[in-house]
XYZ file of C-alpha atoms in Angstrom:
523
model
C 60.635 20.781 105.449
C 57.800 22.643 107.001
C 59.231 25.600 106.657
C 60.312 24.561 102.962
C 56.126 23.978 102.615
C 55.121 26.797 104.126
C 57.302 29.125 101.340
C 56.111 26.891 98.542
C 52.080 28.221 99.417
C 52.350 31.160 99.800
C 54.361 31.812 97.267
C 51.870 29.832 94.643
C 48.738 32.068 96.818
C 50.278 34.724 96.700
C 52.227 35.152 92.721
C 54.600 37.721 91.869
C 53.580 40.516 88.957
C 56.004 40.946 85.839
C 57.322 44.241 87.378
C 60.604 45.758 88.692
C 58.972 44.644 92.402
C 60.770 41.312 92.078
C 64.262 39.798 90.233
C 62.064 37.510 88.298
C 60.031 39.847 87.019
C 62.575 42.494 86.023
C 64.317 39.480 84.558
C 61.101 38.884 82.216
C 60.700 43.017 81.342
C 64.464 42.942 80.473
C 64.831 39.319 78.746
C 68.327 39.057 80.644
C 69.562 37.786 84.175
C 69.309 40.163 87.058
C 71.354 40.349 90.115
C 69.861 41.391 93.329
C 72.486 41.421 96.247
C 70.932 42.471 98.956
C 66.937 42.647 98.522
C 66.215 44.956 101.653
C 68.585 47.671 100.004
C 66.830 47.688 96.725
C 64.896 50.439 96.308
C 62.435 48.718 93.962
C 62.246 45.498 95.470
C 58.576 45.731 96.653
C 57.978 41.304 97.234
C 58.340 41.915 100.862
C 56.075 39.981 102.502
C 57.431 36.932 100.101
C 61.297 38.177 101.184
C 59.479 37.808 105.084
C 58.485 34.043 104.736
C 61.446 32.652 102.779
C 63.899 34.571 104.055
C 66.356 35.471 101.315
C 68.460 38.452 100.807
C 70.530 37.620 97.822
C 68.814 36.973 94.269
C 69.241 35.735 90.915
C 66.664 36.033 88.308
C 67.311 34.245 84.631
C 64.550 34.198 82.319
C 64.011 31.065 80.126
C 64.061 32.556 76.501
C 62.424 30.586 73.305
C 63.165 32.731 70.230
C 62.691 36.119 72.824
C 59.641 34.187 74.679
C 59.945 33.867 77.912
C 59.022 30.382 79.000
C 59.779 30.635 82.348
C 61.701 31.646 85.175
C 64.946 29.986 86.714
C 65.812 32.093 89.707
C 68.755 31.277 92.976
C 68.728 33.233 96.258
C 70.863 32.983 99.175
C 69.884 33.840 102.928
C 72.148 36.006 103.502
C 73.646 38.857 101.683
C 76.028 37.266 99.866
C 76.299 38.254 95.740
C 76.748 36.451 92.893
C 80.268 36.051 91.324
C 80.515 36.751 87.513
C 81.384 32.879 87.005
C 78.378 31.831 88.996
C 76.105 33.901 87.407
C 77.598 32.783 83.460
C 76.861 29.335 84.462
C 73.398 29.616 86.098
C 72.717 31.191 82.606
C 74.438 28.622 80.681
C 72.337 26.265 82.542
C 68.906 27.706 82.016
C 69.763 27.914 78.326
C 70.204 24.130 78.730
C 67.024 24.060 80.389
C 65.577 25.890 77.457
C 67.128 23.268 75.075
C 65.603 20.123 76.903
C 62.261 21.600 77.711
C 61.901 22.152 73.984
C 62.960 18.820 73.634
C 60.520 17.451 75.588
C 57.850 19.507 73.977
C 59.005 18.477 70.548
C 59.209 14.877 71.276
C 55.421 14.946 72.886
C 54.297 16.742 69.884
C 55.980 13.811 67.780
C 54.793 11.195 69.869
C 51.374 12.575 69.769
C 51.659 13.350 65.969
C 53.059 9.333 65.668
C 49.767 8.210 67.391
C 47.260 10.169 65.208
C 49.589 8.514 62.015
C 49.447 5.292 63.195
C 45.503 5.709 64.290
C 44.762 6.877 60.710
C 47.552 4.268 59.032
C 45.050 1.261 60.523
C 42.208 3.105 59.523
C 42.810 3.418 55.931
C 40.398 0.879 53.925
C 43.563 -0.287 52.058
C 45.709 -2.498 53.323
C 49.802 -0.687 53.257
C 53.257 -2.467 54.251
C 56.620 -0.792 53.588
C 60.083 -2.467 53.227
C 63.069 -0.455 54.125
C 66.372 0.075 52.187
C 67.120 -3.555 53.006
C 63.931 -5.000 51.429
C 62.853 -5.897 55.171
C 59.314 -5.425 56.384
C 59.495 -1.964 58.582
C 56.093 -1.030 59.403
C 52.022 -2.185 57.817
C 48.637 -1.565 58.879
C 46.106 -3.695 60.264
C 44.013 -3.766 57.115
C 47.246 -5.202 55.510
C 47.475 -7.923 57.762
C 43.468 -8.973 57.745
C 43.612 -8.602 54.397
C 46.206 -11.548 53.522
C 45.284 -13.136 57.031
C 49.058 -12.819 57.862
C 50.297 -14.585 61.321
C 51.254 -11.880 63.864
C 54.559 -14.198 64.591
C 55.492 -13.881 60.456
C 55.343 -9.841 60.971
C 57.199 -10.017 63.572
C 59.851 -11.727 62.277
C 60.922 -8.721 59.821
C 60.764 -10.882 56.840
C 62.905 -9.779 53.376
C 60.859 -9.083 50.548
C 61.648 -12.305 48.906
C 60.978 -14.368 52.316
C 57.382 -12.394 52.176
C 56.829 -13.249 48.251
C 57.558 -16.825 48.826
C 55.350 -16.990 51.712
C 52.520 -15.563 49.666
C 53.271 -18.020 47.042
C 53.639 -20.845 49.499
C 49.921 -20.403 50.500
C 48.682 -20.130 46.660
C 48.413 -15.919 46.651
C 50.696 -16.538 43.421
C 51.794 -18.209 40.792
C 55.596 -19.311 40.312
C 55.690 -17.156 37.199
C 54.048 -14.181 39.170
C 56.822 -14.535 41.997
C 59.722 -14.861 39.479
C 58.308 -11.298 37.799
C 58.174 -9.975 41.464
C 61.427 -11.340 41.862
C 62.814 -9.573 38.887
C 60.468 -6.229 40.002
C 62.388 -5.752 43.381
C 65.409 -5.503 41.650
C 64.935 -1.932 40.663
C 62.530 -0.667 43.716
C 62.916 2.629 42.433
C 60.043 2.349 39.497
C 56.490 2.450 40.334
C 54.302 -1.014 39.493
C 50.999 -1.594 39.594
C 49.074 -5.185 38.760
C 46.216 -6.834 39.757
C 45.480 -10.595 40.881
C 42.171 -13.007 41.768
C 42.900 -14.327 45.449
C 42.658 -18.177 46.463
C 39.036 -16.528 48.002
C 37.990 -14.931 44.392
C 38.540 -11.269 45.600
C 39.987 -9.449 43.082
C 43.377 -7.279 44.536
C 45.097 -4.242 42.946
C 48.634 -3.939 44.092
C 49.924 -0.656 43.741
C 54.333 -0.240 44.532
C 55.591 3.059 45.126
C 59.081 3.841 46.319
C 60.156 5.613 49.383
C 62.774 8.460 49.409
C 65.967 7.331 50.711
C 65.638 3.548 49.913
C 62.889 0.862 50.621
C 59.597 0.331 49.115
C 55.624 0.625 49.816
C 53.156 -1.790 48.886
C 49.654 -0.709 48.634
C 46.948 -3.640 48.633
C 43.330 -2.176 47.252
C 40.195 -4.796 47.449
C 38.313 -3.729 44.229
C 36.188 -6.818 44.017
C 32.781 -4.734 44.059
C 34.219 -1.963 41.513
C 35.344 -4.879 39.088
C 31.997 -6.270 39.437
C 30.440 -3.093 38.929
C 32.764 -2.554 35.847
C 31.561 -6.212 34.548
C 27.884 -5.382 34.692
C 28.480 -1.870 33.421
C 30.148 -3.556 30.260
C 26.932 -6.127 30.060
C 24.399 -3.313 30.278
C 26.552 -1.261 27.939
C 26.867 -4.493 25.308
C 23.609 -5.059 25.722
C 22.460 -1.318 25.042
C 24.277 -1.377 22.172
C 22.450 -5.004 20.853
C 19.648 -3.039 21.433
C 20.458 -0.152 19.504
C 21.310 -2.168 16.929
C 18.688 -4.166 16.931
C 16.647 -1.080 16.900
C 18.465 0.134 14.326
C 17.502 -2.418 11.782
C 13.890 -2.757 12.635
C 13.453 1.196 11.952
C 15.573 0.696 8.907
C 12.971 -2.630 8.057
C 9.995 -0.431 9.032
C 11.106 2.005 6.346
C 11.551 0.035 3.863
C 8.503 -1.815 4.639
C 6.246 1.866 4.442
C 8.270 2.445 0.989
C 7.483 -1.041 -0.045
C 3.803 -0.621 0.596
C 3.386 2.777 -0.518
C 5.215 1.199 -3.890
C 2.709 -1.402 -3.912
C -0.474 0.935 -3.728
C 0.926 2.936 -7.019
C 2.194 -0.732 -8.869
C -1.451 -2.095 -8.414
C -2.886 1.495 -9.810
C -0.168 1.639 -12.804
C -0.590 -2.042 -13.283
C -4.436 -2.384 -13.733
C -4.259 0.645 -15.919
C -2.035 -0.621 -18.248
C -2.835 -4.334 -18.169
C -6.401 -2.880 -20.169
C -5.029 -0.982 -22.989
C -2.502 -3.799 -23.153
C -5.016 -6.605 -23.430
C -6.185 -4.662 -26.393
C -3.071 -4.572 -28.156
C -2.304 -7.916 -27.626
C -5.700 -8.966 -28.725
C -6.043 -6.923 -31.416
C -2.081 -8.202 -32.962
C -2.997 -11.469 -32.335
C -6.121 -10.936 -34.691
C -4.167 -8.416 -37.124
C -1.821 -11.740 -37.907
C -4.632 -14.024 -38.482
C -6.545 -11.411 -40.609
C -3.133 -10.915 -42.853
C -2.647 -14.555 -43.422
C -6.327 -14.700 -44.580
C -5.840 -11.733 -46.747
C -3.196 -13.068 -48.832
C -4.620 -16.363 -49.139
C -8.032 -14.521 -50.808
C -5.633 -12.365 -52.885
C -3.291 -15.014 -53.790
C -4.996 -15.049 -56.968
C -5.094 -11.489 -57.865
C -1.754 -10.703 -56.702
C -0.398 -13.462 -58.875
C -2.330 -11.746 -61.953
C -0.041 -8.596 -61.323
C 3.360 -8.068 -63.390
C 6.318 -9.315 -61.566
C 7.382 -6.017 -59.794
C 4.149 -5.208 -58.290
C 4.001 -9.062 -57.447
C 6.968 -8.787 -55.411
C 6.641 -5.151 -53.756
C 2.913 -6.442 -52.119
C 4.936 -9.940 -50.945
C 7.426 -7.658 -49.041
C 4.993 -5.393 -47.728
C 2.939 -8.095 -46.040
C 5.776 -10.059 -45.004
C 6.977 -7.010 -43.338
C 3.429 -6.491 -41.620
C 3.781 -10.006 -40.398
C 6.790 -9.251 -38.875
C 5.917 -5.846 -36.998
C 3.119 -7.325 -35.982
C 4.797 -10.913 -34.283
C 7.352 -8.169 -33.044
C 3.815 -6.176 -31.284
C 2.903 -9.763 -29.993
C 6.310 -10.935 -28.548
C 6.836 -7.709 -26.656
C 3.420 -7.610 -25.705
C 3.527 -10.374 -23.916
C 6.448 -9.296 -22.124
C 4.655 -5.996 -21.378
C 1.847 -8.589 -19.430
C 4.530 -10.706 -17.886
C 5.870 -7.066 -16.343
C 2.336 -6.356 -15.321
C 1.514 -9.727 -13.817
C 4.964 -9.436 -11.904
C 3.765 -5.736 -10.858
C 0.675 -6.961 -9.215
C 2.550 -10.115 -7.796
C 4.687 -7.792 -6.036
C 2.248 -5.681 -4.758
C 0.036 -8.744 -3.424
C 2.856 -9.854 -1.335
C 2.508 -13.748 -0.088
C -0.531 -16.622 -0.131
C -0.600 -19.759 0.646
C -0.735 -21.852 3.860
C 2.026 -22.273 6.277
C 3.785 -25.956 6.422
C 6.660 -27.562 8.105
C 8.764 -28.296 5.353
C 11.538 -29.948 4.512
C 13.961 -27.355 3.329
C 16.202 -29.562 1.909
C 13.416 -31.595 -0.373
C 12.737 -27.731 -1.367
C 15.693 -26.858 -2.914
C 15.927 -30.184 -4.907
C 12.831 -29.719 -5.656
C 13.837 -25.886 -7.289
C 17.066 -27.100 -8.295
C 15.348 -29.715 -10.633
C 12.471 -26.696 -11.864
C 15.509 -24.564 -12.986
C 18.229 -26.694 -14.511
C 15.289 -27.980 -16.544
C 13.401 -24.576 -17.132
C 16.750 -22.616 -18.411
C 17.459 -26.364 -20.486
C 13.812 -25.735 -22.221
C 15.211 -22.215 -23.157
C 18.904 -23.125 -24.316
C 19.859 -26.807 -25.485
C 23.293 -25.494 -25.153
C 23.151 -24.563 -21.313
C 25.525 -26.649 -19.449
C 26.729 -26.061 -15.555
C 27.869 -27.967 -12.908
C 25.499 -28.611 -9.581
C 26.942 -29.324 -6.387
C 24.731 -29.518 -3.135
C 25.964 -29.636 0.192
C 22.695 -30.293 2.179
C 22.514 -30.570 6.098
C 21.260 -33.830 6.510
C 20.663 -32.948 9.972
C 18.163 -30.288 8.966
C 14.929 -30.661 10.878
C 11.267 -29.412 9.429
C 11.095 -25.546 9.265
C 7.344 -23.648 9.470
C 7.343 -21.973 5.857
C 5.088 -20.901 3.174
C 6.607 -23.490 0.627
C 4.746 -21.752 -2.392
C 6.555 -18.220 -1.602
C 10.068 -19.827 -0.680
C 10.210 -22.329 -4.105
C 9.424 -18.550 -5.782
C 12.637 -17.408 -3.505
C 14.688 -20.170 -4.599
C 13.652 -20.239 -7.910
C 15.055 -16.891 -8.546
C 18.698 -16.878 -6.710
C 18.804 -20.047 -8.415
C 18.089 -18.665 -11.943
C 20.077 -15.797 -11.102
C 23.077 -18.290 -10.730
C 22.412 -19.690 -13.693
C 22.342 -16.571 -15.873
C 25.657 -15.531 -13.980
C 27.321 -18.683 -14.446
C 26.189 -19.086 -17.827
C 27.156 -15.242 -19.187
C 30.518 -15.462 -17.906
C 31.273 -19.218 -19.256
C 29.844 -17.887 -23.024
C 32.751 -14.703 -22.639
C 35.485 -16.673 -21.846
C 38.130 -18.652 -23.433
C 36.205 -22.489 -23.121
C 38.336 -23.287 -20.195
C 35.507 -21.954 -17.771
C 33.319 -24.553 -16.060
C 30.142 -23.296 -15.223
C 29.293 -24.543 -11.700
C 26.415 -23.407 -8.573
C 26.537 -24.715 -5.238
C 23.321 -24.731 -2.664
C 24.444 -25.170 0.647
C 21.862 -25.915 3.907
C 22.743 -25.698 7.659
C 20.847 -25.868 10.498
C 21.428 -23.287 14.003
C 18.923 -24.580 16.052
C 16.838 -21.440 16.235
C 17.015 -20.837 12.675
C 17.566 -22.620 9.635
C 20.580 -21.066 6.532
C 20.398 -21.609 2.811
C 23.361 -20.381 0.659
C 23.865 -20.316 -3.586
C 26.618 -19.381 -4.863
C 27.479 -18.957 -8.137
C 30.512 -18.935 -9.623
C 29.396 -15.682 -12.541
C 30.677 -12.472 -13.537
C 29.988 -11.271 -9.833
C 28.519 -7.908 -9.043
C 30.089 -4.253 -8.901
C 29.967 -2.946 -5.006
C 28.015 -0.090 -5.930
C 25.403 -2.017 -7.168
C 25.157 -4.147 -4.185
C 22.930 -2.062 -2.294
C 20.465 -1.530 -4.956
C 20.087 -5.112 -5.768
C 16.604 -5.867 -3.714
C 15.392 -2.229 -4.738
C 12.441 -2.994 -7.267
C 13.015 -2.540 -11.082
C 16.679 -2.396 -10.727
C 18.129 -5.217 -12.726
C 21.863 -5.920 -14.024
C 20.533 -8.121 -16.949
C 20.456 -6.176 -20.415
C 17.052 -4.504 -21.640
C 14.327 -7.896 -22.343
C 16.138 -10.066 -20.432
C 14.723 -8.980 -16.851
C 12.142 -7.245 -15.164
C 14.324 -6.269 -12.162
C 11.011 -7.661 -9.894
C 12.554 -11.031 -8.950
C 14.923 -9.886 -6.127
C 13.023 -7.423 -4.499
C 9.983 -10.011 -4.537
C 12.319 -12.465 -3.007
C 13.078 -9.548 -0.251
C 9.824 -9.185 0.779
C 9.053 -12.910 0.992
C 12.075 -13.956 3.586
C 12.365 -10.191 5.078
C 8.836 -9.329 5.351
C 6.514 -12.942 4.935
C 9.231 -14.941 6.961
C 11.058 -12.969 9.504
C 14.138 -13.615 8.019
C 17.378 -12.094 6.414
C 18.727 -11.982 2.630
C 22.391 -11.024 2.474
C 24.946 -10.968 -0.848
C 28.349 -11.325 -0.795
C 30.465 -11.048 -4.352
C 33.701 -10.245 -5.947
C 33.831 -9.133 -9.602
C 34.546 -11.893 -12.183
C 34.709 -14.765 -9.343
C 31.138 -15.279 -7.322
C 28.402 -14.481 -6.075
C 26.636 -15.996 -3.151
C 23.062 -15.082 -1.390
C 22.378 -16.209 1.892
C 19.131 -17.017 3.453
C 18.462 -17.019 7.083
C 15.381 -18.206 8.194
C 13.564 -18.236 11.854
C 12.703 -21.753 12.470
C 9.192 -20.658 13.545
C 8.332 -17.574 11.402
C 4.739 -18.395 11.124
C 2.985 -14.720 11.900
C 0.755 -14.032 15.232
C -2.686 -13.947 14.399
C -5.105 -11.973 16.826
């Protein structure tokens, strides 16, 4: 044993060189076995000193080849000078090819044990939570996230459940819903397709399952905690809904604003025309008024005369002051019309008076109701239609100008009328006139609706109908003021919103949306 030691250091002090000095190292020059029989007769043996301590004579060098890399040395000696038989030698070599074979081996399964621990390091460490079934649905391997995650029991893992055993569990605790763990059911069936579904856990977090299949059979389950990024979605959406309220919002003031800058700039020139016509129309009024009473004194003081003259000339002055009568009732009639266009001008361009009131909406449009049946009854003895009111009795006291909203009323009402009334003179007699007012209350705001049941209006006059001067009534029968006036007073006055909805030869219907508190700031 001592001596055994003794060889052992100084052979590790004292290392041979990859030369033709030693069998080893010819051995690693020629990448084959080399037989040395007797070392003290080799004339290139130079390991002397080595030869000295251990005390061989015979040697056997076989290098330890890894695709033609030597990986090390197997080498036999003998003490005594006694060679190698051909046999002896083919087995030694057969044996360090073995060698070979399990050191690679061993270096391949520490490289795979080593690559197994860095896996399984970064398969815990993943932030979601993995499990895989093999080919026999049966758990095979998960992750620690997995089991924190659904706060699984290590002695249920280690059981190797089935996929169905692990379902049911789930379900058992509440994770799902019988008709969830039927659809699973049906799911593992084909584990081949991919599935992906999310569900709200008994603890509110909100999990996305993702199910991918493994090559060769067998399943893996992916478990992703996307609580935050659904709550992130969910305020995203609000912000986005409520950027786009805002838009639109924005979107209809600008539009308001405009109109309001054309209204007023509309106004300054309808106050200029206005008071320049309203003189020279005075005048003419005036002055036909006077021209008729001056005519019917003239032919009283030439009564006599004119009844001296022969028949023909008689007649021929009768005619010709009867027709100056005429053109000149004509001059007064559409004068008067020409002032009621004037006063409706500057009306316009005032905008509203009068005080603000809470008012009862509802005693309102009674109260207009009445003022029109009776007004267009004045006008035509014939006018007949049927009133129906379906008031909110509910309605609480809304802060209006009362003045400027009967003047609102008024007209849709009117309107109605003339609808109702044009389309029940063209038909057959079978038509029954008829207007409904309708009131509603939505706490922050206050609706009136009157629909008509008329001739309706054409879409593409729709949008023009609250423009001023544009009027669907024939030439004398409207100033085309009344709407546009109206527009101003809930749009502009009140805060509020004037809407029309119609179909041709069936209705019409305004609506009227009204803040309950539209009374103005004042500074």
């Amino acid at each position: 044993m001592a001596f055994r030691r003794r060889a052992t250091e100084f052979i590790l002090a004292n290392p041979f060189a990859p030369d033709r000095g030693t069998a080893a190292g010819r051995s690693v020059l020629e990448r084959r076995a080399v037989h040395v029989p007797n070392v003290l007769e080799d004339p290139e043996y130079s390991y002397r000193e080595g030869q000295k301590v251990v005390g061989y004579r015979t040697l056997l060098g076989i290098p330890l080849l890894r695709e033609e890399s030597v990986i090390g040395i197997f080498t036999i000696n003998r003490t005594r000078v006694e060679p190698f038989t051909y046999k002896e030698i083919e087995l030694a070599t057969t044996f360090a090819d073995q060698a070979v074979i399990a050191i690679e081996n061993a270096r391949l399964f520490e490289e795979l044990r080593e690559r197994q621990a860095e896996l399984r390091v970064t398969f815990d460490n993943m932030g979601d939570g993995v499990v895989m079934f093999d080919a026999a649905a049966r758990l095979a391997a998960w992750n620690h996230n997995f089991q924190q995650m659904l706060d699984l029991p290590d002695a249920f893992l280690a059981g190797r459940p089935s996929s169905a055993e692990y379902f049911r569990y789930l379900a058992d605790r509440g994770e799902y819903s019988t008709d969830l763990e039927a659809q699973l059911s049906r799911t593992i069936e084909d584990t081949r397709r991919e599935m992906r579904f999310e569900r709200t856990r008994p603890d509110g977090r909100v999990m996305e399952v993702r199910r991918n299949p493994v090559p060769g059979g067998g399943f893996v389950l992916i478990y992703a905690d996307i609580t935050e990024r659904k709550r992130a979605e969910e305020a995203i959406r609000i912000a986005r809904d409520a950027a786009e309220m805002a838009l639109r919002e924005l979107q209809i003031a600008q539009a308001s604003l405009v109109h309001a800058q054309k209204m007023a700039a509309l106004g300054q020139v309808t106050v200029g025309i206005a008071h320049e016509i309203k003189n020279p129309l005075n005048f003419v009024n005036n002055f036909a008024g006077l021209s008729v009473e001056l005519l019917e004194e003239l032919k009283d003081t030439a009564a006599k005369a004119v009844g001296a003259l022969d028949p023909g000339k008689r007649a021929e002055i009768v005619e010709t002051i009867g027709m100056l009568t005429g053109n000149l009732e004509k001059i007064v009639e559409h004068g008067r019309r020409a002032d009621g266009i004037v006063r409706s001008m500057l009306q316009h361009s005032r905008g509203g008076s009068g005080e603000w009131q809470a008012t009862d909406l509802n005693a309102l449009v009674e109260e207009a109701l009445n003022l029109a049946y009776h007004g267009a009854r004045s006008q035509d003895q014939s006018f007949d239609i049927s009133l129906e009111r379906d008031l909110d009795r509910n309605l609480a006291l809304v802060d209006v100008v009362p003045q400027e909203l009967t003047r609102v009323l008024l007209n849709l009402i009117g309107n109605g009328f003339y609808a109702a009334n044009k389309r029940s003179r063209e038909g057959d007699g079978t038509f029954r006139a008829a207007l409904k007012v309708t009131t509603r209350e939505f706490g922050e705001s206050v609706e009136v609706r009157v629909r008509d049941t008329g001739v309706g209006i054409p879409p593409e006059n729709r949008d023009k109908l609250f423009q001023p001067f544009f009027t669907t009534k024939p030439t004398g029968e409207g100033t085309g003021l009344g709407l546009s006036i109206s527009y101003d007073i809930v749009t502009q006055q009140h805060g509020g919103t004037i809407t029309v909805d119609s179909e041709v030869g069936e209705f019409t219907e305004f609506t009227v949306r009204l803040p309950r508190r539209g009374r103005p700031l004042t500074g």
